[in-house]
Short mmCIF file of C-alpha atoms in Angstrom, two decimals:
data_model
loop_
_atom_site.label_atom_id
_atom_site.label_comp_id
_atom_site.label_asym_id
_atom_site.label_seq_id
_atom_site.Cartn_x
_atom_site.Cartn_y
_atom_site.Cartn_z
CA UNK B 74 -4.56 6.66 -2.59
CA UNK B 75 -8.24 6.79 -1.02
CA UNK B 76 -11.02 5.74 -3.31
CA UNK B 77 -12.73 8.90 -4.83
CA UNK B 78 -15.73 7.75 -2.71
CA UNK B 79 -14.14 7.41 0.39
CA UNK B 80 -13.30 11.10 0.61
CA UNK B 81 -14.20 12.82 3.69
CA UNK B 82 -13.84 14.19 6.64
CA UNK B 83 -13.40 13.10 10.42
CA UNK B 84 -17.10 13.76 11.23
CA UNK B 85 -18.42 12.27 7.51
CA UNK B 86 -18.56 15.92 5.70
CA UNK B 87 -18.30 15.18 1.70
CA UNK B 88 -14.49 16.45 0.16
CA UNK B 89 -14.43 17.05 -3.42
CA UNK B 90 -10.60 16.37 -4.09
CA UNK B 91 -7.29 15.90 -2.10
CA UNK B 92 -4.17 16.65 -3.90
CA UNK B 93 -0.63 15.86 -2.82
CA UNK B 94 2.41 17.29 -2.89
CA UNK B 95 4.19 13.47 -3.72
CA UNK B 96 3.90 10.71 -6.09
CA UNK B 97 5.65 7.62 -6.43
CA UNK B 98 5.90 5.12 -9.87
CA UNK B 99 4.79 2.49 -6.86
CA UNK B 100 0.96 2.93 -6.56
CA UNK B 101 0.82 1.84 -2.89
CA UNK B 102 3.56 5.16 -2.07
CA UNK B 103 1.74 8.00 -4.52
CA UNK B 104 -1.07 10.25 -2.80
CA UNK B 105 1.64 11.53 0.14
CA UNK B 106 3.33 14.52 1.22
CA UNK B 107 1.13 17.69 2.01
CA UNK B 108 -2.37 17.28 1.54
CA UNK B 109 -4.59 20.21 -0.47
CA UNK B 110 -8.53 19.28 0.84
CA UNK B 111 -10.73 20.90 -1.67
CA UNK B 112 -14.35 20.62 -0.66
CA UNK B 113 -17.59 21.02 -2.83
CA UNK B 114 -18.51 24.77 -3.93
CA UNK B 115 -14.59 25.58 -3.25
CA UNK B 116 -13.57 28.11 -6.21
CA UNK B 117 -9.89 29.19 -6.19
CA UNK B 118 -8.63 31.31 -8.55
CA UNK B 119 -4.79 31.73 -6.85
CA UNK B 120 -3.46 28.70 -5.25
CA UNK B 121 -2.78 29.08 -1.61
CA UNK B 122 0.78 30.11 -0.76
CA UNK B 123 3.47 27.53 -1.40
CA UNK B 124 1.08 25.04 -4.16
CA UNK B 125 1.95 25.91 -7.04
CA UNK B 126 3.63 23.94 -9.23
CA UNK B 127 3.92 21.41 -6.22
CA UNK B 128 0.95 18.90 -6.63
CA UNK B 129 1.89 15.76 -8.02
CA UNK B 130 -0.79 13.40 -7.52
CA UNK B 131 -4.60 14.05 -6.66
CA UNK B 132 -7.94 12.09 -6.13
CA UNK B 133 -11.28 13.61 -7.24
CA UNK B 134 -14.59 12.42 -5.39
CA UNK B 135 -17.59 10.90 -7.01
CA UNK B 136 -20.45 13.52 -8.77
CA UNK B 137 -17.35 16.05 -8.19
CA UNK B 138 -15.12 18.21 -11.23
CA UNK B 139 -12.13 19.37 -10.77
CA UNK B 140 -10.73 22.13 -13.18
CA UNK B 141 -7.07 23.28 -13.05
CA UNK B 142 -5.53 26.24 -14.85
CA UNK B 143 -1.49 26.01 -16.20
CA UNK B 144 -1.48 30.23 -14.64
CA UNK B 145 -3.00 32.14 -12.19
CA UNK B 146 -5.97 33.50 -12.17
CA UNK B 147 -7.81 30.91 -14.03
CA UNK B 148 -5.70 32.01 -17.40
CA UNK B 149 -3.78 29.50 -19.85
CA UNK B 150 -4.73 25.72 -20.61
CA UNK B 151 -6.68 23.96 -18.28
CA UNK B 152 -7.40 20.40 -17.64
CA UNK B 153 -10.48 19.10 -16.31
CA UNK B 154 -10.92 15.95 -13.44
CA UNK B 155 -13.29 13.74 -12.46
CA UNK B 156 -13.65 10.52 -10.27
#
């Protein structure tokens, strides 16, 4: 997986959190599959067609949160992430 503070962008722009669609018990095989890029100020209610319930591993970048809801709509438990 990329170190929280190595998470950006081709031309340097700052990325809050990359999650995956694959994880592995190995460390050096988790953070594959398809890759969600959520970047700073990004609020989504609704997942984007085809993510939910799919993310199995993510990384969270430094001085960034990332908050997850169990159902849509930012309803049911959630669980909060940091670097």
């Amino acid at each position: 997986c990329p170190a929280p503070s190595a998470l950006r962008t081709a031309n340097g722009t700052r990325i809050c959190a990359q999650l995956y669609t694959d994880n592995s018990p190995y460390y050096d095989q988790c953070c594959a599959g398809e890759v969600l890029v959520v970047y700073p100020g990004d609020d989504a209610p609704y997942m984007p067609h085809g993510w939910g319930n799919s993310i199995s591993s993510l990384v969270v970048g430094t001085r960034c949160d990332l908050t997850v809801w169990s159902r849509a709509g930012k309803r049911g438990k959630s669980r909060h992430f940091t670097a």
